[in-house]
Amino acid sequence: MKENIKVLISEEEMDKKIRALGAQISKDYEGRQVHMIGVLKGASFFMCELAKRITVPVSIDFMAVSSYGSSTKSSGIVRIVKDLDEPLMDRDVLVVEDIVDSGRTLNYLQELFRDRGCRTIRFCTLLDKPDRRVVDLDIDYVGFVIPDEFVVGYGMDYDQRYRNLPYIGTMEFTEE
Ligand code: IMP
Ligand code: MG
């Protein structure tokens, strides 16, 4: 099978959207510090670009969870692979994701982080695939709503590849 990638969202569109999200977040968190938590590995590219566009004080941490394995279908089980470095007590947490699919990952993190005593918790995702949602979830900041297609690039992978693409692309498989 040959893998073809078609551009879905260009680098320019991405930059523009991230600037807009950064401006909105800066406004909403005026006078506070945003504690950004990126969900590894996918959200790392977006998280860094977004942090650069936020003008209020920012601190960052990362967490790695696994729910996907190397297939393109979610297993439904969320497991902590790498925990946070810092406590969340009284922090204004902004969880940053690359893409929300079933919603299980963010749903799990929401409960976990609430139990750890954060002051507020909000969610920001670059992409949202609402057609695939299986749990109820309020997402505060969404970059782009996309159809139910498997995407790669800008941190997102297919079998650990294509994370480094500077745009978002859809995967197509063709016979060689
Ligand atoms: P959820 O828990 O089902 O919402 O899964 C979210 C996670 O699944 C994301 O953080 C991604 O790591 C992964 N994922 C979901 N859809 C895609 C996709 O189209 N391409 C790459 N990764 C995806
Ligand atoms: Mg992710």
Short mmCIF file of C-alpha atoms and ligand atoms in Angstrom, two decimals:
data_model
loop_
_atom_site.label_atom_id
_atom_site.label_comp_id
_atom_site.label_asym_id
_atom_site.label_seq_id
_atom_site.Cartn_x
_atom_site.Cartn_y
_atom_site.Cartn_z
CA MET A 1 0.00 0.00 0.00
CA LYS A 2 1.21 3.46 -0.88
CA GLU A 3 0.51 6.34 1.52
CA ASN A 4 -0.54 9.64 -0.03
CA ILE A 5 -1.04 12.81 1.93
CA LYS A 6 -3.40 15.54 0.78
CA VAL A 7 -3.19 19.00 2.35
CA LEU A 8 -6.31 19.71 4.42
CA ILE A 9 -5.15 22.79 6.34
CA SER A 10 -2.14 24.75 5.12
CA GLU A 11 0.70 26.14 7.18
CA GLU A 12 -0.60 29.69 6.62
CA GLU A 13 -4.12 28.86 7.77
CA MET A 14 -2.66 27.19 10.82
CA ASP A 15 -0.51 30.20 11.76
CA LYS A 16 -3.47 32.53 11.40
CA LYS A 17 -5.72 30.36 13.55
CA ILE A 18 -3.10 29.90 16.27
CA ARG A 19 -2.60 33.67 16.49
CA ALA A 20 -6.35 34.14 16.88
CA LEU A 21 -6.59 31.45 19.56
CA GLY A 22 -3.62 32.99 21.38
CA ALA A 23 -5.26 36.42 21.34
CA GLN A 24 -8.55 35.04 22.65
CA ILE A 25 -6.85 33.07 25.44
CA SER A 26 -4.73 36.09 26.43
CA LYS A 27 -7.90 38.14 26.73
CA ASP A 28 -9.81 35.51 28.70
CA TYR A 29 -6.94 34.97 31.17
CA GLU A 30 -6.07 38.60 31.73
CA GLY A 31 -4.51 39.14 35.16
CA ARG A 32 -3.89 35.40 35.63
CA GLN A 33 -1.25 32.83 34.78
CA VAL A 34 -2.15 30.07 32.35
CA HIS A 35 -0.80 26.65 33.26
CA MET A 36 -0.70 24.91 29.89
CA ILE A 37 -0.67 21.13 29.90
CA GLY A 38 0.15 19.49 26.59
CA VAL A 39 -0.89 15.95 25.86
CA LEU A 40 2.15 14.19 24.40
CA LYS A 41 3.20 13.57 21.81
CA GLY A 42 0.64 14.91 19.37
CA ALA A 43 -0.08 18.26 21.01
CA SER A 44 3.56 19.29 21.40
CA PHE A 45 3.90 21.19 18.10
CA PHE A 46 0.62 23.06 18.54
CA MET A 47 1.29 23.72 22.23
CA CYS A 48 4.61 25.48 21.54
CA GLU A 49 3.20 27.61 18.72
CA LEU A 50 0.18 28.54 20.83
CA ALA A 51 2.26 29.41 23.90
CA LYS A 52 4.28 31.84 21.74
CA ARG A 53 1.06 33.74 20.91
CA ILE A 54 -0.15 34.10 24.51
CA THR A 55 0.74 37.38 26.21
CA VAL A 56 -0.26 36.64 29.84
CA PRO A 57 2.21 34.69 32.04
CA VAL A 58 2.46 31.05 30.98
CA SER A 59 3.84 27.94 32.64
CA ILE A 60 3.93 24.59 30.87
CA ASP A 61 3.86 20.92 31.70
CA PHE A 62 3.32 17.75 29.70
CA MET A 63 1.51 14.52 30.22
CA ALA A 64 1.58 11.39 28.10
CA VAL A 65 -1.43 9.14 27.93
CA SER A 66 -2.11 6.29 25.60
CA SER A 67 -5.42 5.29 24.12
CA TYR A 68 -4.54 4.66 20.52
CA GLY A 69 -1.69 2.19 20.01
CA SER A 70 -0.51 2.18 16.41
CA SER A 71 -3.88 1.62 14.78
CA THR A 72 -6.22 4.34 13.55
CA LYS A 73 -9.09 3.27 15.86
CA SER A 74 -9.32 4.22 19.53
CA SER A 75 -9.35 1.36 22.05
CA GLY A 76 -11.30 3.33 24.63
CA ILE A 77 -8.80 2.69 27.40
CA VAL A 78 -6.78 5.63 28.72
CA ARG A 79 -3.53 4.95 30.55
CA ILE A 80 -0.94 7.37 32.02
CA VAL A 81 2.42 6.88 30.31
CA LYS A 82 4.15 9.96 31.75
CA ASP A 83 2.66 11.99 34.57
CA LEU A 84 2.95 15.75 35.14
CA ASP A 85 6.08 17.18 36.78
CA GLU A 86 4.23 19.73 38.89
CA PRO A 87 1.20 19.79 41.21
CA LEU A 88 -1.99 21.50 40.02
CA MET A 89 -3.27 22.96 43.28
CA ASP A 90 -4.93 26.35 42.66
CA ARG A 91 -3.70 26.58 39.07
CA ASP A 92 -5.67 27.80 36.07
CA VAL A 93 -5.15 24.80 33.83
CA LEU A 94 -5.47 24.89 30.06
CA VAL A 95 -5.26 21.40 28.60
CA VAL A 96 -3.92 21.48 25.04
CA GLU A 97 -4.73 18.70 22.58
CA ASP A 98 -3.96 18.09 18.94
CA ILE A 99 -7.31 16.50 18.13
CA VAL A 100 -10.43 15.42 19.99
CA ASP A 101 -11.93 12.26 18.60
CA SER A 102 -14.02 10.06 20.95
CA GLY A 103 -13.36 12.59 23.73
CA ARG A 104 -12.26 9.86 26.12
CA THR A 105 -8.75 11.28 26.66
CA LEU A 106 -9.96 14.73 27.70
CA ASN A 107 -12.81 13.29 29.72
CA TYR A 108 -10.32 11.20 31.67
CA LEU A 109 -7.93 14.13 32.19
CA GLN A 110 -10.74 16.41 33.29
CA GLU A 111 -11.61 14.11 36.19
CA LEU A 112 -7.99 13.46 37.07
CA PHE A 113 -7.00 17.15 37.12
CA ARG A 114 -10.11 18.20 39.04
CA ASP A 115 -9.21 15.69 41.74
CA ARG A 116 -5.77 17.29 41.95
CA GLY A 117 -7.28 20.59 42.99
CA CYS A 118 -6.77 22.91 40.02
CA ARG A 119 -8.68 26.18 40.32
CA THR A 120 -10.10 26.19 36.81
CA ILE A 121 -9.78 23.82 33.88
CA ARG A 122 -10.33 24.59 30.22
CA PHE A 123 -9.65 22.72 27.01
CA CYS A 124 -8.05 23.85 23.79
CA THR A 125 -7.76 21.63 20.75
CA LEU A 126 -6.33 22.35 17.33
CA LEU A 127 -8.78 19.98 15.63
CA ASP A 128 -12.18 18.60 16.55
CA LYS A 129 -13.91 15.60 14.98
CA PRO A 130 -17.37 15.94 16.60
CA ASP A 131 -18.86 13.08 14.54
CA ARG A 132 -16.77 10.62 16.50
CA ARG A 133 -17.62 11.77 20.01
CA VAL A 134 -18.75 9.09 22.49
CA VAL A 135 -18.62 11.14 25.71
CA ASP A 136 -20.07 14.54 26.51
CA LEU A 137 -17.39 17.21 26.55
CA ASP A 138 -17.24 21.00 26.57
CA ILE A 139 -14.26 22.27 24.60
CA ASP A 140 -13.49 25.94 25.24
CA TYR A 141 -11.17 26.66 22.30
CA VAL A 142 -11.31 24.84 18.96
CA GLY A 143 -9.02 25.59 16.02
CA PHE A 144 -10.79 23.72 13.21
CA VAL A 145 -13.76 21.37 13.08
CA ILE A 146 -12.98 18.59 10.61
CA PRO A 147 -14.93 15.66 9.14
CA ASP A 148 -14.30 12.08 10.24
CA GLU A 149 -11.07 11.53 8.36
CA PHE A 150 -7.71 10.36 9.62
CA VAL A 151 -5.25 13.26 9.64
CA VAL A 152 -1.51 13.60 10.13
CA GLY A 153 1.00 16.41 10.54
CA TYR A 154 1.61 19.24 12.97
CA GLY A 155 2.32 16.70 15.71
CA MET A 156 -0.11 14.02 14.62
CA ASP A 157 1.16 10.68 13.45
CA TYR A 158 0.39 7.56 11.52
CA ASP A 159 2.45 4.82 13.18
CA GLN A 160 4.80 7.48 14.63
CA ARG A 161 5.50 9.09 11.27
CA TYR A 162 4.48 12.44 9.70
CA ARG A 163 4.42 14.40 12.98
CA ASN A 164 6.93 16.85 11.50
CA LEU A 165 4.76 17.97 8.57
CA PRO A 166 4.20 21.74 8.90
CA TYR A 167 0.57 21.38 7.71
CA ILE A 168 -2.38 19.06 8.36
CA GLY A 169 -2.97 16.40 5.77
CA THR A 170 -5.39 13.54 5.22
CA MET A 171 -4.04 10.05 4.68
CA GLU A 172 -4.99 8.11 1.59
CA PHE A 173 -3.93 4.57 0.85
CA THR A 174 -3.58 3.38 -2.72
CA GLU A 175 -2.41 0.14 -4.33
CA GLU A 176 1.13 0.42 -5.56
P1 IMP B 1 -9.86 10.50 21.90
O1 IMP B 1 -9.51 10.09 23.30
O2 IMP B 1 -10.61 9.41 21.17
O3 IMP B 1 -10.53 11.83 21.80
O4 IMP B 1 -8.51 10.49 21.11
C1 IMP B 1 -7.73 11.58 20.98
C2 IMP B 1 -6.35 11.16 20.53
O5 IMP B 1 -6.40 10.20 19.49
C3 IMP B 1 -5.64 12.36 19.95
O6 IMP B 1 -4.94 13.06 20.95
C4 IMP B 1 -4.71 11.74 18.93
O7 IMP B 1 -3.51 11.39 19.56
C5 IMP B 1 -5.45 10.50 18.48
N1 IMP B 1 -6.15 10.74 17.20
C6 IMP B 1 -7.47 10.86 17.01
N2 IMP B 1 -7.78 11.07 15.72
C7 IMP B 1 -6.59 11.11 15.08
C8 IMP B 1 -6.23 11.37 13.69
O8 IMP B 1 -7.06 11.58 12.78
N3 IMP B 1 -4.90 11.35 13.42
C9 IMP B 1 -3.95 11.13 14.37
N4 IMP B 1 -4.24 10.92 15.66
C10 IMP B 1 -5.56 10.90 16.00
MG MG B 2 -3.20 13.75 21.39
#
